[in-house]
Structures are given as C-alpha cells and as structure tokens.
Amino acid sequence: QQQVKQSPQSLIVQKGGISIINCAYENTAFDYFPWYQQFPGKGPALLIAIRPDVSEKKEGRFTISFNKSAKQFSLHIMDSQPGDSATYFCAATLDRGSTLGRLYFGRGTQLTVWP
Amino acid sequence: GAGVSQSPRYKVAKRGQDVALRCDPISGHVSLFWYQQALGQGPEFLTYFQNEAQLDKSGLPSDRFFAERPEGSVSTLKIQRTQQEDSAVYLCASSDTHIQYFGAGTRLSVL
C-alpha cells in the first residue's frame, strides 16, 4: 500500500508560472514531511521540509502548504525557472528526536519549465 | 569528498551473478539507509543502520539481498543470484540529524 500518494505524475509550466504538486498520506503518526528534488543521474536532494504543527513554510520561491485534517500537503514553486526542471518527490517519516526514520516517498512528479 | 559516494556508478550483471554495491557515507554520520529506485518511481526503503547495527531490514525484498556495515562507516549491499527484477538504481543515504544526504546511486542492469 502506497503510504504517500503524489500527483500529478508530470507537469509542464511556462517560465514565470506557478508549479503545484500535491501529496496525501495515510499514517497520522508521520510528523516530518520533506520534499526532494532529483536531477537525472543524481541522487535526491532535500529542498524544503515541514512539520505538522505549521500550515505553511516558505523558503525563497518554494512554499509548502500543509493541511493536517485532510492529511495533504503541497509544494508551490513560484516564478518557475527552466533550472527548476527536475523530478520532485514528497516524502513522509517519523521524527525520532535525534534522527529521522525511513522515508516513505511518493512516486514523483516530473516538472518541465519551458523558457 | 564531502558527500555520499557510491560505487560503482553502473553495474551490468548476467542473471544469476552476485553483485556488491558500496556506499561511503559522509564522515561521522551515524545513520545509513539503502533505498531501491525503479525506473520512474520514488525510492523504496531497503534497510537502515545505526553505526554498525542493522536496526531495520524490513524492506529487503528477498533473502538474496544482504547488507552490512561492519565498522560503522562504509556499507555494502550484496545481491546474490541476481534476477531481472533487481534492475534499478540503488541509493545510499547518510544522516546526522534531520537531513538524509543521498549519493548518486548505482544503476544495476541485470541481463
């Protein structure tokens, strides 16, 4: 059973537009929700993360919105740039205090930003 | 180097061969994870080490998969009698606190 469901599978956005990727999770025990960015031939790299006690977190052009009651969270990329073209993964895990547990990943969204 | 290093980057194996994949984590990182990423999918957890102790191996798909981290640093993922369904990218991640840092992975192709 997929613990984290992600949509859309692919997304095409014009330069300067807003990219929105949505995720939903099953396990209410999850308490840490990171987003990873992966370029071809590279490993995933942490982009931004949020905990369920806040509804929104913003870092530069990247914003996570979190809806705990709906068990949903989303990534918004403002002013999308061609360099943002990559695969984005949402994930969920348990915060064990000094470290994190295993990550449960969504299936990924391939974002293409046209110049 | 400062990042997680994996070798080899690419491995082609004939069905039935044994393979060994190496992960050099970031120095000092206590936690080490292995994930399997099938083409077009998200990474799937395989196993987790805290120092040399393998605390969770629930994601290993069969007893043909074996991982070790004998001195709490370098880790090796071994796959015995490889099958075509083992073809994937194998990612290693190390962590000190709340960030898992991933290597570039080893792409395994089983023919």
PDB file of C-alpha atoms in Angstrom:
ATOM      1  CA  GLN A   1       0.000   0.000   0.000  1.00  0.00           C
ATOM      2  CA  GLN A   2       1.366   3.355  -1.054  1.00  0.00           C
ATOM      3  CA  GLN A   3       1.859   5.368   2.137  1.00  0.00           C
ATOM      4  CA  VAL A   4       2.281   8.637   0.245  1.00  0.00           C
ATOM      5  CA  LYS A   5       0.353   9.438  -2.934  1.00  0.00           C
ATOM      6  CA  GLN A   6       1.632  12.143  -5.257  1.00  0.00           C
ATOM      7  CA  SER A   7       0.128  13.972  -8.214  1.00  0.00           C
ATOM      8  CA  PRO A   8       0.450  14.915 -10.972  1.00  0.00           C
ATOM      9  CA  GLN A   9       2.900  12.438 -12.476  1.00  0.00           C
ATOM     10  CA  SER A  10       4.169  15.123 -14.864  1.00  0.00           C
ATOM     11  CA  LEU A  11       3.782  18.864 -15.079  1.00  0.00           C
ATOM     12  CA  ILE A  12       4.644  21.389 -17.776  1.00  0.00           C
ATOM     13  CA  VAL A  13       4.792  25.040 -16.783  1.00  0.00           C
ATOM     14  CA  GLN A  14       5.831  28.164 -18.600  1.00  0.00           C
ATOM     15  CA  LYS A  15       8.735  30.202 -17.258  1.00  0.00           C
ATOM     16  CA  GLY A  16       7.483  32.559 -14.590  1.00  0.00           C
ATOM     17  CA  GLY A  17       4.442  30.432 -13.805  1.00  0.00           C
ATOM     18  CA  ILE A  18       3.500  28.612 -10.605  1.00  0.00           C
ATOM     19  CA  SER A  19       4.143  24.884 -10.292  1.00  0.00           C
ATOM     20  CA  ILE A  20       1.934  22.998  -7.823  1.00  0.00           C
ATOM     21  CA  ILE A  21       2.494  19.407  -6.731  1.00  0.00           C
ATOM     22  CA  ASN A  22       0.145  17.646  -4.339  1.00  0.00           C
ATOM     23  CA  CYS A  23       0.635  14.796  -1.891  1.00  0.00           C
ATOM     24  CA  ALA A  24      -1.559  12.850   0.507  1.00  0.00           C
ATOM     25  CA  TYR A  25      -0.501  10.495   3.280  1.00  0.00           C
ATOM     26  CA  GLU A  26      -2.150   7.697   5.211  1.00  0.00           C
ATOM     27  CA  ASN A  27      -0.320   7.328   8.503  1.00  0.00           C
ATOM     28  CA  THR A  28      -1.301  10.001  11.031  1.00  0.00           C
ATOM     29  CA  ALA A  29       1.836   9.160  13.021  1.00  0.00           C
ATOM     30  CA  PHE A  30       4.019  10.787  10.361  1.00  0.00           C
ATOM     31  CA  ASP A  31       5.420  14.027  11.737  1.00  0.00           C
ATOM     32  CA  TYR A  32       8.028  15.198   9.246  1.00  0.00           C
ATOM     33  CA  PHE A  33       7.356  15.914   5.579  1.00  0.00           C
ATOM     34  CA  PRO A  34      10.325  16.696   3.304  1.00  0.00           C
ATOM     35  CA  TRP A  35      10.377  17.449  -0.397  1.00  0.00           C
ATOM     36  CA  TYR A  36      13.273  16.228  -2.501  1.00  0.00           C
ATOM     37  CA  GLN A  37      14.496  17.404  -5.905  1.00  0.00           C
ATOM     38  CA  GLN A  38      16.251  14.980  -8.219  1.00  0.00           C
ATOM     39  CA  PHE A  39      18.118  15.748 -11.430  1.00  0.00           C
ATOM     40  CA  PRO A  40      18.913  12.984 -13.958  1.00  0.00           C
ATOM     41  CA  GLY A  41      21.848  10.882 -12.839  1.00  0.00           C
ATOM     42  CA  LYS A  42      21.890  12.421  -9.374  1.00  0.00           C
ATOM     43  CA  GLY A  43      20.563  11.389  -6.008  1.00  0.00           C
ATOM     44  CA  PRO A  44      17.596  13.184  -4.422  1.00  0.00           C
ATOM     45  CA  ALA A  45      18.490  16.391  -2.578  1.00  0.00           C
ATOM     46  CA  LEU A  46      16.440  17.953   0.211  1.00  0.00           C
ATOM     47  CA  LEU A  47      14.584  21.047  -0.945  1.00  0.00           C
ATOM     48  CA  ILE A  48      12.348  22.033   1.969  1.00  0.00           C
ATOM     49  CA  ALA A  49      10.575  20.282   4.842  1.00  0.00           C
ATOM     50  CA  ILE A  50       7.659  20.922   7.189  1.00  0.00           C
ATOM     51  CA  ARG A  51       6.269  19.616  10.457  1.00  0.00           C
ATOM     52  CA  PRO A  52       2.501  19.223  11.017  1.00  0.00           C
ATOM     53  CA  ASP A  53       2.322  21.944  13.675  1.00  0.00           C
ATOM     54  CA  VAL A  54       2.592  24.645  10.991  1.00  0.00           C
ATOM     55  CA  SER A  55       0.320  25.183   7.994  1.00  0.00           C
ATOM     56  CA  GLU A  56       2.842  26.808   5.696  1.00  0.00           C
ATOM     57  CA  LYS A  57       6.587  27.143   5.262  1.00  0.00           C
ATOM     58  CA  LYS A  58       8.318  29.327   2.711  1.00  0.00           C
ATOM     59  CA  GLU A  59      11.928  29.305   1.564  1.00  0.00           C
ATOM     60  CA  GLY A  60      12.639  31.611  -1.351  1.00  0.00           C
ATOM     61  CA  ARG A  61      10.446  30.610  -4.285  1.00  0.00           C
ATOM     62  CA  PHE A  62       9.422  27.310  -2.639  1.00  0.00           C
ATOM     63  CA  THR A  63       6.428  27.031  -0.300  1.00  0.00           C
ATOM     64  CA  ILE A  64       4.927  24.006   1.415  1.00  0.00           C
ATOM     65  CA  SER A  65       1.262  24.162   2.400  1.00  0.00           C
ATOM     66  CA  PHE A  66       0.109  21.600   4.984  1.00  0.00           C
ATOM     67  CA  ASN A  67      -3.443  20.516   5.835  1.00  0.00           C
ATOM     68  CA  LYS A  68      -3.295  18.158   8.797  1.00  0.00           C
ATOM     69  CA  SER A  69      -7.027  17.385   8.942  1.00  0.00           C
ATOM     70  CA  ALA A  70      -7.070  16.398   5.276  1.00  0.00           C
ATOM     71  CA  LYS A  71      -3.701  14.610   5.522  1.00  0.00           C
ATOM     72  CA  GLN A  72      -2.497  16.547   2.496  1.00  0.00           C
ATOM     73  CA  PHE A  73       0.445  18.759   1.689  1.00  0.00           C
ATOM     74  CA  SER A  74       1.625  20.523  -1.414  1.00  0.00           C
ATOM     75  CA  LEU A  75       4.675  22.201  -2.918  1.00  0.00           C
ATOM     76  CA  HIS A  76       4.327  25.508  -4.714  1.00  0.00           C
ATOM     77  CA  ILE A  77       7.175  26.795  -6.868  1.00  0.00           C
ATOM     78  CA  MET A  78       6.691  30.468  -7.629  1.00  0.00           C
ATOM     79  CA  ASP A  79       8.244  32.146 -10.678  1.00  0.00           C
ATOM     80  CA  SER A  80       9.250  28.758 -12.074  1.00  0.00           C
ATOM     81  CA  GLN A  81      12.545  28.727 -13.990  1.00  0.00           C
ATOM     82  CA  PRO A  82      13.981  26.316 -16.580  1.00  0.00           C
ATOM     83  CA  GLY A  83      16.589  25.335 -13.990  1.00  0.00           C
ATOM     84  CA  ASP A  84      13.750  24.004 -11.813  1.00  0.00           C
ATOM     85  CA  SER A  85      13.103  21.274 -14.396  1.00  0.00           C
ATOM     86  CA  ALA A  86      13.633  18.075 -12.390  1.00  0.00           C
ATOM     87  CA  THR A  87      11.727  15.312 -10.654  1.00  0.00           C
ATOM     88  CA  TYR A  88      10.192  16.242  -7.317  1.00  0.00           C
ATOM     89  CA  PHE A  89       9.360  13.752  -4.587  1.00  0.00           C
ATOM     90  CA  CYS A  90       7.298  14.322  -1.493  1.00  0.00           C
ATOM     91  CA  ALA A  91       8.049  12.106   1.470  1.00  0.00           C
ATOM     92  CA  ALA A  92       6.914  11.404   4.999  1.00  0.00           C
ATOM     93  CA  THR A  93       8.597   9.935   8.032  1.00  0.00           C
ATOM     94  CA  LEU A  94       8.698   9.745  11.795  1.00  0.00           C
ATOM     95  CA  ASP A  95      10.855  12.191  13.724  1.00  0.00           C
ATOM     96  CA  ARG A  96      12.740  10.204  16.346  1.00  0.00           C
ATOM     97  CA  GLY A  97      14.215  13.251  18.031  1.00  0.00           C
ATOM     98  CA  SER A  98      17.908  12.958  17.249  1.00  0.00           C
ATOM     99  CA  THR A  99      17.355  11.474  13.822  1.00  0.00           C
ATOM    100  CA  LEU A 100      14.694  10.613  11.261  1.00  0.00           C
ATOM    101  CA  GLY A 101      13.257   7.246  10.395  1.00  0.00           C
ATOM    102  CA  ARG A 102      12.991   5.730   6.963  1.00  0.00           C
ATOM    103  CA  LEU A 103      11.500   7.942   4.294  1.00  0.00           C
ATOM    104  CA  TYR A 104       8.263   6.959   2.546  1.00  0.00           C
ATOM    105  CA  PHE A 105       8.367   8.590  -0.892  1.00  0.00           C
ATOM    106  CA  GLY A 106       5.663   9.480  -3.368  1.00  0.00           C
ATOM    107  CA  ARG A 107       6.104   8.284  -6.946  1.00  0.00           C
ATOM    108  CA  GLY A 108       7.446  11.620  -8.141  1.00  0.00           C
ATOM    109  CA  THR A 109       6.443  14.495 -10.405  1.00  0.00           C
ATOM    110  CA  GLN A 110       8.498  15.289 -13.466  1.00  0.00           C
ATOM    111  CA  LEU A 111       8.460  19.067 -13.860  1.00  0.00           C
ATOM    112  CA  THR A 112       9.370  20.749 -17.132  1.00  0.00           C
ATOM    113  CA  VAL A 113       9.607  24.516 -17.244  1.00  0.00           C
ATOM    114  CA  TRP A 114       9.548  25.964 -20.757  1.00  0.00           C
ATOM    115  CA  PRO A 115      11.554  29.142 -21.380  1.00  0.00           C
TER     116      PRO A 115
ATOM    117  CA  GLY B   1      34.849  14.338  -0.738  1.00  0.00           C
ATOM    118  CA  ALA B   2      32.140  15.978   1.310  1.00  0.00           C
ATOM    119  CA  GLY B   3      29.196  13.983   0.001  1.00  0.00           C
ATOM    120  CA  VAL B   4      27.957  10.392  -0.019  1.00  0.00           C
ATOM    121  CA  SER B   5      29.955   8.357  -2.507  1.00  0.00           C
ATOM    122  CA  GLN B   6      28.663   5.209  -4.193  1.00  0.00           C
ATOM    123  CA  SER B   7      30.499   2.753  -6.402  1.00  0.00           C
ATOM    124  CA  PRO B   8      30.306   1.515  -8.997  1.00  0.00           C
ATOM    125  CA  ARG B   9      28.078   4.063 -10.697  1.00  0.00           C
ATOM    126  CA  TYR B  10      26.927   1.467 -13.210  1.00  0.00           C
ATOM    127  CA  LYS B  11      26.886  -2.291 -12.980  1.00  0.00           C
ATOM    128  CA  VAL B  12      25.784  -4.783 -15.600  1.00  0.00           C
ATOM    129  CA  ALA B  13      25.269  -8.329 -14.379  1.00  0.00           C
ATOM    130  CA  LYS B  14      24.156 -11.517 -16.028  1.00  0.00           C
ATOM    131  CA  ARG B  15      21.171 -13.148 -14.402  1.00  0.00           C
ATOM    132  CA  GLY B  16      22.373 -15.386 -11.599  1.00  0.00           C
ATOM    133  CA  GLN B  17      25.529 -13.416 -10.827  1.00  0.00           C
ATOM    134  CA  ASP B  18      26.288 -11.950  -7.414  1.00  0.00           C
ATOM    135  CA  VAL B  19      26.918  -8.206  -7.110  1.00  0.00           C
ATOM    136  CA  ALA B  20      28.263  -5.942  -4.367  1.00  0.00           C
ATOM    137  CA  LEU B  21      27.454  -2.249  -4.174  1.00  0.00           C
ATOM    138  CA  ARG B  22      29.493   0.090  -1.985  1.00  0.00           C
ATOM    139  CA  CYS B  23      28.489   3.197  -0.051  1.00  0.00           C
ATOM    140  CA  ASP B  24      30.878   5.659   1.581  1.00  0.00           C
ATOM    141  CA  PRO B  25      28.769   7.882   3.846  1.00  0.00           C
ATOM    142  CA  ILE B  26      29.607  11.385   4.992  1.00  0.00           C
ATOM    143  CA  SER B  27      32.246  11.120   7.705  1.00  0.00           C
ATOM    144  CA  GLY B  28      30.777  10.967  11.171  1.00  0.00           C
ATOM    145  CA  HIS B  29      27.224  10.179  10.092  1.00  0.00           C
ATOM    146  CA  VAL B  30      25.718   7.602  12.391  1.00  0.00           C
ATOM    147  CA  SER B  31      22.671   6.682  10.299  1.00  0.00           C
ATOM    148  CA  LEU B  32      22.865   4.977   6.919  1.00  0.00           C
ATOM    149  CA  PHE B  33      19.966   3.982   4.690  1.00  0.00           C
ATOM    150  CA  TRP B  34      19.677   1.977   1.473  1.00  0.00           C
ATOM    151  CA  TYR B  35      16.846   2.592  -0.973  1.00  0.00           C
ATOM    152  CA  GLN B  36      15.897   0.997  -4.284  1.00  0.00           C
ATOM    153  CA  GLN B  37      14.565   3.244  -7.063  1.00  0.00           C
ATOM    154  CA  ALA B  38      12.869   1.576 -10.011  1.00  0.00           C
ATOM    155  CA  LEU B  39      12.644   3.487 -13.261  1.00  0.00           C
ATOM    156  CA  GLY B  40      10.092   6.291 -12.999  1.00  0.00           C
ATOM    157  CA  GLN B  41       9.325   5.576  -9.349  1.00  0.00           C
ATOM    158  CA  GLY B  42      10.177   7.018  -5.983  1.00  0.00           C
ATOM    159  CA  PRO B  43      12.880   5.439  -3.825  1.00  0.00           C
ATOM    160  CA  GLU B  44      11.742   2.471  -1.719  1.00  0.00           C
ATOM    161  CA  PHE B  45      13.360   1.737   1.644  1.00  0.00           C
ATOM    162  CA  LEU B  46      15.534  -1.360   1.902  1.00  0.00           C
ATOM    163  CA  THR B  47      17.440  -1.244   5.175  1.00  0.00           C
ATOM    164  CA  TYR B  48      18.790   1.033   7.941  1.00  0.00           C
ATOM    165  CA  PHE B  49      21.963   1.044  10.031  1.00  0.00           C
ATOM    166  CA  GLN B  50      22.793   2.977  13.139  1.00  0.00           C
ATOM    167  CA  ASN B  51      26.579   2.730  13.359  1.00  0.00           C
ATOM    168  CA  GLU B  52      27.316  -0.954  12.708  1.00  0.00           C
ATOM    169  CA  ALA B  53      23.937  -2.208  13.904  1.00  0.00           C
ATOM    170  CA  GLN B  54      21.352  -3.083  11.278  1.00  0.00           C
ATOM    171  CA  LEU B  55      18.204  -1.896  13.030  1.00  0.00           C
ATOM    172  CA  ASP B  56      15.690  -2.376  10.239  1.00  0.00           C
ATOM    173  CA  LYS B  57      15.873  -4.687   7.254  1.00  0.00           C
ATOM    174  CA  SER B  58      12.164  -4.949   6.645  1.00  0.00           C
ATOM    175  CA  GLY B  59      12.425  -3.521   3.128  1.00  0.00           C
ATOM    176  CA  LEU B  60      14.819  -6.120   1.744  1.00  0.00           C
ATOM    177  CA  PRO B  61      12.742  -7.875  -0.947  1.00  0.00           C
ATOM    178  CA  SER B  62      14.169 -11.349  -0.505  1.00  0.00           C
ATOM    179  CA  ASP B  63      16.868 -13.317   1.282  1.00  0.00           C
ATOM    180  CA  ARG B  64      19.062 -12.762  -1.779  1.00  0.00           C
ATOM    181  CA  PHE B  65      19.649  -9.228  -0.500  1.00  0.00           C
ATOM    182  CA  PHE B  66      22.148  -8.689   2.272  1.00  0.00           C
ATOM    183  CA  ALA B  67      23.678  -5.509   3.707  1.00  0.00           C
ATOM    184  CA  GLU B  68      26.467  -4.879   6.161  1.00  0.00           C
ATOM    185  CA  ARG B  69      28.322  -2.014   7.793  1.00  0.00           C
ATOM    186  CA  PRO B  70      30.957  -3.812   9.890  1.00  0.00           C
ATOM    187  CA  GLU B  71      32.865  -0.796  11.228  1.00  0.00           C
ATOM    188  CA  GLY B  72      30.024   1.694  11.289  1.00  0.00           C
ATOM    189  CA  SER B  73      31.244   3.581   8.246  1.00  0.00           C
ATOM    190  CA  VAL B  74      31.364   2.028   4.756  1.00  0.00           C
ATOM    191  CA  SER B  75      28.391  -0.131   3.861  1.00  0.00           C
ATOM    192  CA  THR B  76      27.978  -2.829   1.243  1.00  0.00           C
ATOM    193  CA  LEU B  77      24.735  -4.052  -0.269  1.00  0.00           C
ATOM    194  CA  LYS B  78      25.091  -7.527  -1.735  1.00  0.00           C
ATOM    195  CA  ILE B  79      22.625  -9.170  -4.074  1.00  0.00           C
ATOM    196  CA  GLN B  80      23.028 -12.865  -4.709  1.00  0.00           C
ATOM    197  CA  ARG B  81      21.796 -14.701  -7.802  1.00  0.00           C
ATOM    198  CA  THR B  82      20.581 -11.503  -9.446  1.00  0.00           C
ATOM    199  CA  GLN B  83      17.242 -11.519 -11.263  1.00  0.00           C
ATOM    200  CA  GLN B  84      15.912  -9.154 -13.937  1.00  0.00           C
ATOM    201  CA  GLU B  85      13.519  -7.591 -11.439  1.00  0.00           C
ATOM    202  CA  ASP B  86      16.550  -6.450  -9.410  1.00  0.00           C
ATOM    203  CA  SER B  87      17.364  -3.922 -12.160  1.00  0.00           C
ATOM    204  CA  ALA B  88      17.073  -0.498 -10.526  1.00  0.00           C
ATOM    205  CA  VAL B  89      19.103   2.359  -9.083  1.00  0.00           C
ATOM    206  CA  TYR B  90      20.317   1.613  -5.568  1.00  0.00           C
ATOM    207  CA  LEU B  91      20.643   4.739  -3.457  1.00  0.00           C
ATOM    208  CA  CYS B  92      22.521   5.147  -0.235  1.00  0.00           C
ATOM    209  CA  ALA B  93      21.807   7.981   2.199  1.00  0.00           C
ATOM    210  CA  SER B  94      23.562   9.021   5.370  1.00  0.00           C
ATOM    211  CA  SER B  95      22.248  11.256   8.091  1.00  0.00           C
ATOM    212  CA  ASP B  96      23.374  13.024  11.219  1.00  0.00           C
ATOM    213  CA  THR B  97      20.123  14.623  12.310  1.00  0.00           C
ATOM    214  CA  HIS B  98      17.135  15.564  10.185  1.00  0.00           C
ATOM    215  CA  ILE B  99      18.568  15.543   6.692  1.00  0.00           C
ATOM    216  CA  GLN B 100      19.234  12.418   4.696  1.00  0.00           C
ATOM    217  CA  TYR B 101      22.010  13.081   2.189  1.00  0.00           C
ATOM    218  CA  PHE B 102      21.847  10.846  -0.853  1.00  0.00           C
ATOM    219  CA  GLY B 103      24.573   9.547  -3.079  1.00  0.00           C
ATOM    220  CA  ALA B 104      24.182   9.488  -6.864  1.00  0.00           C
ATOM    221  CA  GLY B 105      23.340   5.800  -6.749  1.00  0.00           C
ATOM    222  CA  THR B 106      24.433   2.649  -8.521  1.00  0.00           C
ATOM    223  CA  ARG B 107      22.437   1.747 -11.605  1.00  0.00           C
ATOM    224  CA  LEU B 108      22.186  -2.043 -11.771  1.00  0.00           C
ATOM    225  CA  SER B 109      21.122  -3.682 -15.004  1.00  0.00           C
ATOM    226  CA  VAL B 110      20.533  -7.434 -14.944  1.00  0.00           C
ATOM    227  CA  LEU B 111      20.532  -9.062 -18.376  1.00  0.00           C
TER     228      LEU B 111
END
